[in-house]
Amino acid sequence: MFDNLVRHIQKFVALNAEEQIILKSYVKIESVKKKQFLLEEGQVCHANWFIVKGCLRSYTLKENGNKQMVQFAIENWWLTDYFSFENKKPSQLFIQTVEDCELISIDDRTAEELFVRLPQLERYFRLILQKSFAASLMRLQYMFNLSPEERFHHFNDNFPAFIQRVPQYMLASYLGFTPEFLSKIRAKIADS
Amino acid sequence: MFDNLVRHIQKFVALNAEEQIILKSYVKIESVKKKQFLLEEGQVCHANWFIVKGCLRSYTLKENGNKQMVQFAIENWWLTDYFSFENKKPSQLFIQTVEDCELISIDDRTAEELFVRLPQLERYFRLILQKSFAASLMRLQYMFNLSPEERFHHFNDNFPAFIQRVPQYMLASYLGFTPEFLSKIRAKIADS
DNA sequence: TAAAAAACTTAATCACGGTTAAGAAAATCA
DNA sequence: TGATTTTCTTAACCGTGATTAAGTTTTTTA
């Protein structure tokens, strides 16, 4: 399990056997059942989770009580609330397992020490964050430049694996429209 | 000029006199007049720009020929196309000065060497990117959870400095609606 | 300082996608 | 396997904000 994380890190920076042992002493490995909460609104987020197996989502509660999907994360992705994590402020987010998960997490209260001991992790997370930021801006572009229907088709074409794994209503929210509208799109596809 | 960058970096990591000299040998300092392009669609983005003075914007061209604002950047912000930067792929973006600018840039073809010589910059950019990513997700939340009118008021309340500096039509695009609709909002405010 | 370009405003029309509500299908649990 | 919850579908109605087009104001340039 831990090896998955090591392999992922090694795609970006070197990490020898000794360093792997150091890393291991700083992380927490856990199995979490489907629909469990890792973080709830109002709590300060102290962890950054790496997904070895499974699927996480983060969402906010809107004024009308609906859930607005913020992010999905699957194998080999990190998920946290960086805003809460960084400022030690209560989070606006819920982070929840969508499937049974195998997770590895780093606690921000020991992360600094870990970064001092394994400075190459600064680089690793810099590169991870660079990708995350680019992806987030790309998603904003889709929001701006594509219609809801086009966004669905785009997502469908580019991330078919997701379509199988997450309920349609979560996907609709993630793409910025209602489940009812998604049904409309799907009915249109079935017609043709 | 260069000192502004040093001061900004020192908010996050240490940088002694000797290291400052190393850094200086890797950056390019330039003055750029208003409305000049730093990057145009189709070019590979090789620089990351730090704004000492002035304002930059990045935008994409939509199918209908309209410009979709992606980001604004003012003093002490970095701007680049990380996607193009990282993958050495042609950019979808235009990056343009909105005002006369004083800029400092790092070229990605020498950046690796710089990071080796000043590893604390890995940390600096990690922290910058963490903030950028958090801000980008926050902006997505505003897109999802607020109406166009609410987005305008929110922006108005939280970033009044921007309102003075950028043309309304750029702001409208940044917030995801038309200049015509922004006029409608402003007329409504004037009424009350 | 006049001419041209850029930026902003107004108003009529209209389409996309939200809301509401009820029901059907699928998955989960006892 | 039946009961319950979760997820998805259908359809009628409606409102927000886009589109279009013309005109006005402000800024820039020669």
Short mmCIF file of C-alpha atoms (C1' of nucleotides) in Angstrom, two decimals:
data_model
loop_
_atom_site.label_atom_id
_atom_site.label_comp_id
_atom_site.label_asym_id
_atom_site.label_seq_id
_atom_site.Cartn_x
_atom_site.Cartn_y
_atom_site.Cartn_z
CA MET A 1 0.00 0.00 0.00
CA PHE A 2 2.69 2.40 1.05
CA ASP A 3 4.60 1.42 -2.08
CA ASN A 4 1.97 3.05 -4.27
CA LEU A 5 2.79 6.38 -2.72
CA VAL A 6 6.53 5.79 -3.05
CA ARG A 7 6.14 4.89 -6.70
CA HIS A 8 4.13 8.02 -7.32
CA ILE A 9 6.69 10.23 -5.61
CA GLN A 10 9.48 8.57 -7.56
CA LYS A 11 7.86 9.66 -10.79
CA PHE A 12 8.89 13.17 -9.77
CA VAL A 13 11.84 12.98 -7.35
CA ALA A 14 14.30 10.41 -6.02
CA LEU A 15 13.56 8.64 -2.74
CA ASN A 16 15.97 5.95 -1.52
CA ALA A 17 15.20 3.14 0.90
CA GLU A 18 16.31 5.08 3.95
CA GLU A 19 14.23 8.06 2.95
CA GLN A 20 11.23 5.84 2.37
CA ILE A 21 11.48 4.73 5.98
CA ILE A 22 11.57 8.31 7.15
CA LEU A 23 8.53 9.11 5.04
CA LYS A 24 6.68 6.10 6.37
CA SER A 25 7.15 7.30 9.95
CA TYR A 26 5.33 10.53 9.07
CA VAL A 27 2.27 9.17 7.30
CA LYS A 28 -0.89 7.49 8.43
CA ILE A 29 -2.30 4.55 6.49
CA GLU A 30 -5.99 3.82 6.81
CA SER A 31 -8.93 2.01 5.28
CA VAL A 32 -12.17 3.94 5.19
CA LYS A 33 -15.60 2.61 4.27
CA LYS A 34 -17.83 4.22 1.65
CA LYS A 35 -19.67 7.44 2.59
CA GLN A 36 -17.51 8.21 5.62
CA PHE A 37 -16.48 11.81 6.24
CA LEU A 38 -12.79 12.70 6.47
CA LEU A 39 -13.60 16.36 7.03
CA GLU A 40 -16.78 18.23 7.82
CA GLU A 41 -17.67 21.89 7.44
CA GLY A 42 -16.40 23.94 10.35
CA GLN A 43 -13.47 21.68 11.14
CA VAL A 44 -9.90 22.76 10.51
CA CYS A 45 -8.35 20.52 7.87
CA HIS A 46 -5.08 19.09 9.16
CA ALA A 47 -4.50 16.31 6.66
CA ASN A 48 -3.63 15.87 3.03
CA TRP A 49 -4.93 12.53 1.73
CA PHE A 50 -3.34 10.39 -0.95
CA ILE A 51 -5.63 7.84 -2.52
CA VAL A 52 -4.14 4.39 -2.96
CA LYS A 53 -7.51 2.87 -3.84
CA GLY A 54 -10.98 4.33 -4.07
CA CYS A 55 -12.58 7.67 -4.70
CA LEU A 56 -13.05 10.83 -2.64
CA ARG A 57 -15.14 13.90 -3.22
CA SER A 58 -15.22 17.32 -1.64
CA TYR A 59 -18.30 19.51 -1.65
CA THR A 60 -19.84 22.58 -0.05
CA LEU A 61 -23.38 23.05 1.20
CA LYS A 62 -25.19 25.75 -0.74
CA GLU A 63 -27.72 28.12 0.82
CA ASN A 64 -30.59 26.04 -0.55
CA GLY A 65 -29.14 22.93 1.10
CA ASN A 66 -27.86 21.38 -2.13
CA LYS A 67 -24.37 19.98 -2.32
CA GLN A 68 -21.96 21.67 -4.71
CA MET A 69 -19.21 19.31 -5.80
CA VAL A 70 -15.78 20.89 -5.61
CA GLN A 71 -13.42 18.07 -6.50
CA PHE A 72 -13.23 14.39 -7.21
CA ALA A 73 -10.09 12.41 -6.53
CA ILE A 74 -9.17 8.84 -7.48
CA GLU A 75 -6.09 6.64 -7.31
CA ASN A 76 -2.78 8.52 -7.08
CA TRP A 77 -4.35 11.89 -6.44
CA TRP A 78 -4.00 14.07 -3.37
CA LEU A 79 -7.00 15.78 -1.81
CA THR A 80 -7.24 18.33 0.95
CA ASP A 81 -8.64 21.77 1.63
CA TYR A 82 -5.49 23.79 1.07
CA PHE A 83 -7.24 26.94 2.16
CA SER A 84 -8.10 25.57 5.59
CA PHE A 85 -4.89 23.53 5.72
CA GLU A 86 -2.70 26.57 5.15
CA ASN A 87 -4.52 29.17 7.23
CA LYS A 88 -5.65 26.84 10.01
CA LYS A 89 -9.14 28.20 9.44
CA PRO A 90 -12.38 26.19 9.67
CA SER A 91 -13.17 24.59 6.35
CA GLN A 92 -16.20 25.25 4.19
CA LEU A 93 -15.84 21.78 2.75
CA PHE A 94 -17.00 18.28 3.38
CA ILE A 95 -14.56 15.59 2.26
CA GLN A 96 -16.19 12.20 1.92
CA THR A 97 -15.39 8.74 0.57
CA VAL A 98 -17.45 7.84 -2.51
CA GLU A 99 -16.17 4.24 -2.41
CA ASP A 100 -14.35 2.10 0.14
CA CYS A 101 -10.89 3.66 0.26
CA GLU A 102 -7.30 2.91 1.09
CA LEU A 103 -5.73 6.20 2.09
CA ILE A 104 -2.38 7.61 3.14
CA SER A 105 -2.34 10.96 4.86
CA ILE A 106 0.17 13.55 6.01
CA ASP A 107 -0.66 15.76 8.97
CA ASP A 108 0.24 19.42 8.53
CA ARG A 109 1.44 19.59 12.14
CA THR A 110 4.30 17.24 11.33
CA ALA A 111 4.64 18.08 7.65
CA GLU A 112 7.11 20.89 8.22
CA GLU A 113 9.49 18.56 9.99
CA LEU A 114 9.07 16.03 7.20
CA PHE A 115 9.87 18.63 4.57
CA VAL A 116 13.06 19.54 6.43
CA ARG A 117 14.14 15.93 6.54
CA LEU A 118 13.12 15.16 2.95
CA PRO A 119 13.47 18.45 1.09
CA GLN A 120 12.79 16.77 -2.24
CA LEU A 121 9.17 16.59 -1.12
CA GLU A 122 9.01 20.37 -1.49
CA ARG A 123 9.72 19.78 -5.15
CA TYR A 124 7.31 16.87 -5.38
CA PHE A 125 4.45 18.94 -4.02
CA ARG A 126 5.46 21.94 -6.08
CA LEU A 127 5.06 19.84 -9.20
CA ILE A 128 1.81 18.27 -7.97
CA LEU A 129 0.40 21.70 -7.19
CA GLN A 130 1.50 23.04 -10.54
CA LYS A 131 -0.56 20.32 -12.20
CA SER A 132 -3.48 20.88 -9.86
CA PHE A 133 -3.52 24.61 -10.48
CA ALA A 134 -3.30 24.16 -14.25
CA ALA A 135 -6.16 21.66 -14.11
CA SER A 136 -8.27 23.99 -12.02
CA LEU A 137 -7.78 26.85 -14.48
CA MET A 138 -8.63 24.49 -17.30
CA ARG A 139 -11.86 23.60 -15.55
CA LEU A 140 -12.67 27.29 -15.19
CA GLN A 141 -12.14 27.63 -18.93
CA TYR A 142 -14.63 24.85 -19.57
CA MET A 143 -17.11 26.59 -17.31
CA PHE A 144 -16.71 29.82 -19.24
CA ASN A 145 -16.33 28.57 -22.78
CA LEU A 146 -18.60 25.56 -22.98
CA SER A 147 -22.33 25.17 -22.52
CA PRO A 148 -23.48 22.69 -19.88
CA GLU A 149 -24.24 20.17 -22.58
CA GLU A 150 -20.82 20.62 -24.16
CA ARG A 151 -19.17 20.24 -20.76
CA PHE A 152 -20.90 16.92 -20.28
CA HIS A 153 -19.77 15.60 -23.64
CA HIS A 154 -16.26 16.84 -23.05
CA PHE A 155 -16.08 15.13 -19.68
CA ASN A 156 -17.63 12.00 -21.13
CA ASP A 157 -15.03 11.85 -23.89
CA ASN A 158 -12.02 12.67 -21.73
CA PHE A 159 -12.74 10.93 -18.43
CA PRO A 160 -14.88 7.91 -19.27
CA ALA A 161 -13.53 6.08 -16.19
CA PHE A 162 -15.23 8.60 -13.94
CA ILE A 163 -18.65 8.20 -15.52
CA GLN A 164 -18.75 4.59 -14.32
CA ARG A 165 -17.64 5.38 -10.79
CA VAL A 166 -19.61 8.38 -9.62
CA PRO A 167 -23.39 8.83 -9.44
CA GLN A 168 -24.80 11.07 -12.16
CA TYR A 169 -26.07 13.65 -9.72
CA MET A 170 -22.57 14.21 -8.37
CA LEU A 171 -21.25 14.57 -11.88
CA ALA A 172 -23.99 17.05 -12.76
CA SER A 173 -23.07 19.19 -9.77
CA TYR A 174 -19.38 18.94 -10.61
CA LEU A 175 -20.10 20.15 -14.14
CA GLY A 176 -22.31 22.96 -12.89
CA PHE A 177 -25.86 21.91 -13.74
CA THR A 178 -28.79 19.98 -12.32
CA PRO A 179 -29.38 16.22 -12.39
CA GLU A 180 -32.64 16.93 -14.23
CA PHE A 181 -30.75 18.62 -17.02
CA LEU A 182 -28.33 15.73 -17.22
CA SER A 183 -31.29 13.40 -17.72
CA LYS A 184 -32.44 15.65 -20.53
CA ILE A 185 -29.04 15.36 -22.22
CA ARG A 186 -29.02 11.60 -21.84
CA ALA A 187 -32.52 11.32 -23.27
CA LYS A 188 -31.36 13.31 -26.27
CA ILE A 189 -28.42 10.94 -26.79
CA ALA A 190 -30.70 7.89 -26.55
CA ASP A 191 -32.97 9.39 -29.22
CA SER A 192 -30.30 9.76 -31.84
CA MET B 1 13.19 46.74 -8.77
CA PHE B 2 14.86 43.43 -8.18
CA ASP B 3 14.49 44.11 -4.45
CA ASN B 4 10.71 43.82 -4.71
CA LEU B 5 11.10 40.22 -5.79
CA VAL B 6 13.64 39.52 -3.06
CA ARG B 7 11.35 40.99 -0.43
CA HIS B 8 8.47 38.89 -1.69
CA ILE B 9 10.53 35.70 -1.63
CA GLN B 10 11.76 36.52 1.87
CA LYS B 11 8.20 36.51 3.11
CA PHE B 12 8.31 32.75 2.53
CA VAL B 13 11.93 31.57 2.63
CA ALA B 14 15.36 32.92 3.56
CA LEU B 15 17.60 34.38 0.85
CA ASN B 16 20.96 35.83 1.83
CA ALA B 17 23.00 38.40 -0.10
CA GLU B 18 25.02 35.80 -1.95
CA GLU B 19 21.92 33.88 -2.94
CA GLN B 20 20.29 37.07 -4.13
CA ILE B 21 23.17 37.54 -6.54
CA ILE B 22 22.72 34.02 -7.85
CA LEU B 23 19.02 34.63 -8.32
CA LYS B 24 19.66 37.90 -10.12
CA SER B 25 21.89 36.13 -12.65
CA TYR B 26 18.94 33.89 -13.61
CA VAL B 27 16.19 36.48 -14.06
CA LYS B 28 15.37 38.98 -16.74
CA ILE B 29 14.21 42.45 -15.79
CA GLU B 30 12.16 44.37 -18.30
CA SER B 31 9.82 47.31 -18.78
CA VAL B 32 6.87 46.67 -21.05
CA LYS B 33 4.42 49.24 -22.38
CA LYS B 34 0.67 48.87 -22.06
CA LYS B 35 -1.11 46.41 -24.39
CA GLN B 36 2.01 44.52 -25.39
CA PHE B 37 1.84 40.76 -25.67
CA LEU B 38 4.18 38.60 -23.60
CA LEU B 39 2.69 35.44 -25.03
CA GLU B 40 0.37 34.71 -27.93
CA GLU B 41 -1.77 31.69 -28.69
CA GLY B 42 0.22 28.93 -30.33
CA GLN B 43 3.53 29.89 -28.76
CA VAL B 44 5.16 27.74 -26.12
CA CYS B 45 5.31 29.63 -22.84
CA HIS B 46 8.88 29.62 -21.54
CA ALA B 47 8.65 32.33 -18.88
CA ASN B 48 7.07 32.92 -15.52
CA TRP B 49 6.54 36.65 -14.94
CA PHE B 50 6.66 38.44 -11.61
CA ILE B 51 4.97 41.82 -11.57
CA VAL B 52 6.93 44.53 -9.80
CA LYS B 53 4.63 47.26 -11.10
CA GLY B 54 1.60 47.17 -13.34
CA CYS B 55 -1.08 44.71 -14.36
CA LEU B 56 -1.20 41.68 -16.64
CA ARG B 57 -4.06 39.64 -17.96
CA SER B 58 -4.31 36.30 -19.66
CA TYR B 59 -7.19 35.37 -21.92
CA THR B 60 -8.30 32.85 -24.53
CA LEU B 61 -10.07 33.50 -27.80
CA LYS B 62 -13.51 31.89 -27.89
CA GLU B 63 -15.08 30.39 -30.99
CA ASN B 64 -17.17 33.51 -31.52
CA GLY B 65 -14.03 35.66 -31.42
CA ASN B 66 -14.68 37.07 -27.95
CA LYS B 67 -11.94 37.16 -25.38
CA GLN B 68 -12.43 35.07 -22.25
CA MET B 69 -10.41 36.44 -19.34
CA VAL B 70 -8.53 33.74 -17.50
CA GLN B 71 -6.48 35.63 -14.92
CA PHE B 72 -5.51 39.07 -13.78
CA ALA B 73 -2.23 39.71 -12.01
CA ILE B 74 -0.95 42.80 -10.23
CA GLU B 75 2.04 43.74 -8.08
CA ASN B 76 3.75 40.79 -6.37
CA TRP B 77 1.92 38.14 -8.34
CA TRP B 78 3.35 35.61 -10.72
CA LEU B 79 1.70 34.86 -14.03
CA THR B 80 2.41 32.21 -16.62
CA ASP B 81 0.68 29.42 -18.48
CA TYR B 82 1.75 26.51 -16.30
CA PHE B 83 0.14 24.07 -18.68
CA SER B 84 2.25 25.17 -21.64
CA PHE B 85 5.23 25.91 -19.40
CA GLU B 86 5.28 22.41 -17.97
CA ASN B 87 4.46 20.35 -21.05
CA LYS B 88 6.29 22.55 -23.55
CA LYS B 89 3.08 22.59 -25.56
CA PRO B 90 1.74 25.55 -27.56
CA SER B 91 -0.36 27.76 -25.34
CA GLN B 92 -4.06 28.49 -25.73
CA LEU B 93 -3.51 31.79 -23.96
CA PHE B 94 -2.66 35.35 -24.71
CA ILE B 95 -0.76 37.13 -21.95
CA GLN B 96 -0.88 40.89 -22.29
CA THR B 97 0.02 43.99 -20.29
CA VAL B 98 -3.04 45.96 -19.16
CA GLU B 99 -0.84 48.83 -17.92
CA ASP B 100 2.79 49.84 -18.39
CA CYS B 101 4.66 47.17 -16.47
CA GLU B 102 7.93 46.48 -14.68
CA LEU B 103 8.46 42.74 -14.88
CA ILE B 104 10.92 40.12 -13.71
CA SER B 105 10.88 36.77 -15.44
CA ILE B 106 12.38 33.34 -15.03
CA ASP B 107 12.94 31.18 -18.09
CA ASP B 108 11.98 27.54 -17.68
CA ARG B 109 15.03 26.46 -19.65
CA THR B 110 17.30 27.75 -16.89
CA ALA B 111 14.86 27.34 -14.00
CA GLU B 112 15.91 23.78 -13.22
CA GLU B 113 19.50 24.87 -12.71
CA LEU B 114 18.31 27.73 -10.54
CA PHE B 115 16.24 25.40 -8.38
CA VAL B 116 19.30 23.19 -7.85
CA ARG B 117 21.38 26.14 -6.76
CA LEU B 118 18.65 27.69 -4.60
CA PRO B 119 16.51 24.77 -3.42
CA GLN B 120 14.53 27.03 -1.12
CA LEU B 121 12.84 28.30 -4.28
CA GLU B 122 11.16 24.93 -4.60
CA ARG B 123 9.51 25.72 -1.30
CA TYR B 124 8.74 29.29 -2.30
CA PHE B 125 6.94 28.21 -5.44
CA ARG B 126 5.24 25.36 -3.64
CA LEU B 127 3.71 27.87 -1.27
CA ILE B 128 2.83 30.29 -4.08
CA LEU B 129 1.17 27.51 -6.03
CA GLN B 130 -0.72 26.34 -2.97
CA LYS B 131 -2.22 29.80 -2.67
CA SER B 132 -2.91 30.00 -6.40
CA PHE B 133 -4.64 26.65 -6.46
CA ALA B 134 -6.75 27.50 -3.41
CA ALA B 135 -7.72 30.82 -5.01
CA SER B 136 -8.65 29.12 -8.24
CA LEU B 137 -10.90 26.61 -6.48
CA MET B 138 -12.46 29.49 -4.56
CA ARG B 139 -13.20 31.22 -7.85
CA LEU B 140 -14.83 28.03 -9.13
CA GLN B 141 -16.99 28.05 -6.03
CA TYR B 142 -18.11 31.59 -6.77
CA MET B 143 -18.96 30.54 -10.30
CA PHE B 144 -21.07 27.66 -9.02
CA ASN B 145 -22.65 29.16 -5.94
CA LEU B 146 -23.26 32.80 -6.82
CA SER B 147 -25.36 34.43 -9.51
CA PRO B 148 -23.55 36.77 -11.92
CA GLU B 149 -24.91 39.74 -10.02
CA GLU B 150 -23.74 38.33 -6.69
CA ARG B 151 -20.33 37.64 -8.17
CA PHE B 152 -20.00 41.24 -9.20
CA HIS B 153 -20.93 42.53 -5.74
CA HIS B 154 -18.61 40.06 -4.10
CA PHE B 155 -15.73 41.12 -6.30
CA ASN B 156 -16.57 44.76 -5.78
CA ASP B 157 -16.53 44.35 -2.02
CA ASN B 158 -13.40 42.25 -1.81
CA PHE B 159 -11.16 43.65 -4.54
CA PRO B 160 -12.08 47.32 -4.87
CA ALA B 161 -8.55 48.11 -6.08
CA PHE B 162 -9.14 46.09 -9.22
CA ILE B 163 -12.31 47.89 -10.20
CA GLN B 164 -10.34 51.08 -10.71
CA ARG B 165 -7.62 49.46 -12.72
CA VAL B 166 -9.25 47.21 -15.28
CA PRO B 167 -11.85 48.07 -17.91
CA GLN B 168 -15.35 46.91 -17.06
CA TYR B 169 -15.60 44.63 -20.07
CA MET B 170 -12.53 42.70 -18.91
CA LEU B 171 -14.02 42.38 -15.46
CA ALA B 172 -17.33 41.17 -16.88
CA SER B 173 -15.55 38.47 -18.83
CA TYR B 174 -13.48 37.51 -15.78
CA LEU B 175 -16.67 37.11 -13.75
CA GLY B 176 -18.37 35.14 -16.50
CA PHE B 177 -20.99 37.46 -17.97
CA THR B 178 -21.37 40.08 -20.70
CA PRO B 179 -20.45 43.77 -20.52
CA GLU B 180 -24.11 44.53 -21.31
CA PHE B 181 -25.22 42.72 -18.21
CA LEU B 182 -22.65 44.56 -16.12
CA SER B 183 -24.15 47.83 -17.35
CA LYS B 184 -27.54 46.58 -16.24
CA ILE B 185 -26.19 45.88 -12.75
CA ARG B 186 -24.57 49.29 -12.54
CA ALA B 187 -27.77 51.01 -13.67
CA LYS B 188 -29.60 49.17 -10.92
CA ILE B 189 -27.08 50.39 -8.33
CA ALA B 190 -27.35 53.99 -9.59
CA ASP B 191 -31.15 53.80 -9.25
CA SER B 192 -31.18 52.89 -5.60
"C1'" DT C 1 -7.55 69.82 -30.56
"C1'" DA C 2 -9.75 67.16 -33.95
"C1'" DA C 3 -10.36 62.41 -35.43
"C1'" DA C 4 -10.38 57.75 -34.40
"C1'" DA C 5 -10.61 54.10 -31.44
"C1'" DA C 6 -11.95 52.07 -27.22
"C1'" DA C 7 -15.22 51.53 -23.68
"C1'" DC C 8 -19.75 51.78 -21.96
"C1'" DT C 9 -25.00 52.11 -22.08
"C1'" DT C 10 -29.79 51.12 -23.29
"C1'" DA C 11 -33.61 48.35 -24.76
"C1'" DA C 12 -36.18 44.59 -27.15
"C1'" DT C 13 -36.23 39.82 -27.95
"C1'" DC C 14 -35.54 35.11 -26.80
"C1'" DA C 15 -33.34 30.61 -25.54
"C1'" DC C 16 -31.21 27.81 -22.27
"C1'" DG C 17 -31.34 25.57 -18.39
"C1'" DG C 18 -33.46 26.01 -13.49
"C1'" DT C 19 -37.41 24.83 -10.59
"C1'" DT C 20 -41.00 22.04 -9.19
"C1'" DA C 21 -43.32 17.88 -8.62
"C1'" DA C 22 -44.35 13.20 -9.25
"C1'" DG C 23 -43.04 8.84 -10.39
"C1'" DA C 24 -39.86 4.96 -11.94
"C1'" DA C 25 -35.77 2.29 -11.56
"C1'" DA C 26 -31.84 0.68 -9.21
"C1'" DA C 27 -29.10 -0.24 -5.27
"C1'" DT C 28 -28.77 -1.29 -0.49
"C1'" DC C 29 -30.06 -3.23 3.75
"C1'" DA C 30 -32.63 -6.02 7.19
"C1'" DT D 1 -36.53 -11.64 -0.69
"C1'" DG D 2 -39.08 -7.80 0.51
"C1'" DA D 3 -38.63 -3.03 2.31
"C1'" DT D 4 -36.33 1.16 2.20
"C1'" DT D 5 -33.33 4.36 0.53
"C1'" DT D 6 -30.87 6.19 -3.21
"C1'" DT D 7 -30.60 7.53 -7.83
"C1'" DC D 8 -32.54 8.75 -12.12
"C1'" DT D 9 -36.30 10.34 -15.35
"C1'" DT D 10 -40.06 13.05 -17.37
"C1'" DA D 11 -42.63 17.18 -18.32
"C1'" DA D 12 -44.69 21.85 -17.69
"C1'" DC D 13 -43.56 26.35 -16.56
"C1'" DC D 14 -40.64 30.26 -15.93
"C1'" DG D 15 -36.75 33.62 -15.12
"C1'" DT D 16 -32.14 35.11 -15.84
"C1'" DG D 17 -28.89 36.70 -18.54
"C1'" DA D 18 -27.30 36.27 -23.69
"C1'" DT D 19 -27.83 38.39 -28.13
"C1'" DT D 20 -28.41 42.01 -31.21
"C1'" DA D 21 -28.13 46.53 -32.59
"C1'" DA D 22 -27.74 51.30 -32.20
"C1'" DG D 23 -26.10 55.07 -29.87
"C1'" DT D 24 -23.26 57.65 -26.28
"C1'" DT D 25 -19.24 58.67 -23.68
"C1'" DT D 26 -14.47 58.43 -22.76
"C1'" DT D 27 -9.77 57.77 -23.98
"C1'" DT D 28 -6.07 57.69 -27.13
"C1'" DT D 29 -3.53 59.11 -30.98
"C1'" DA D 30 -2.04 62.01 -34.78
#
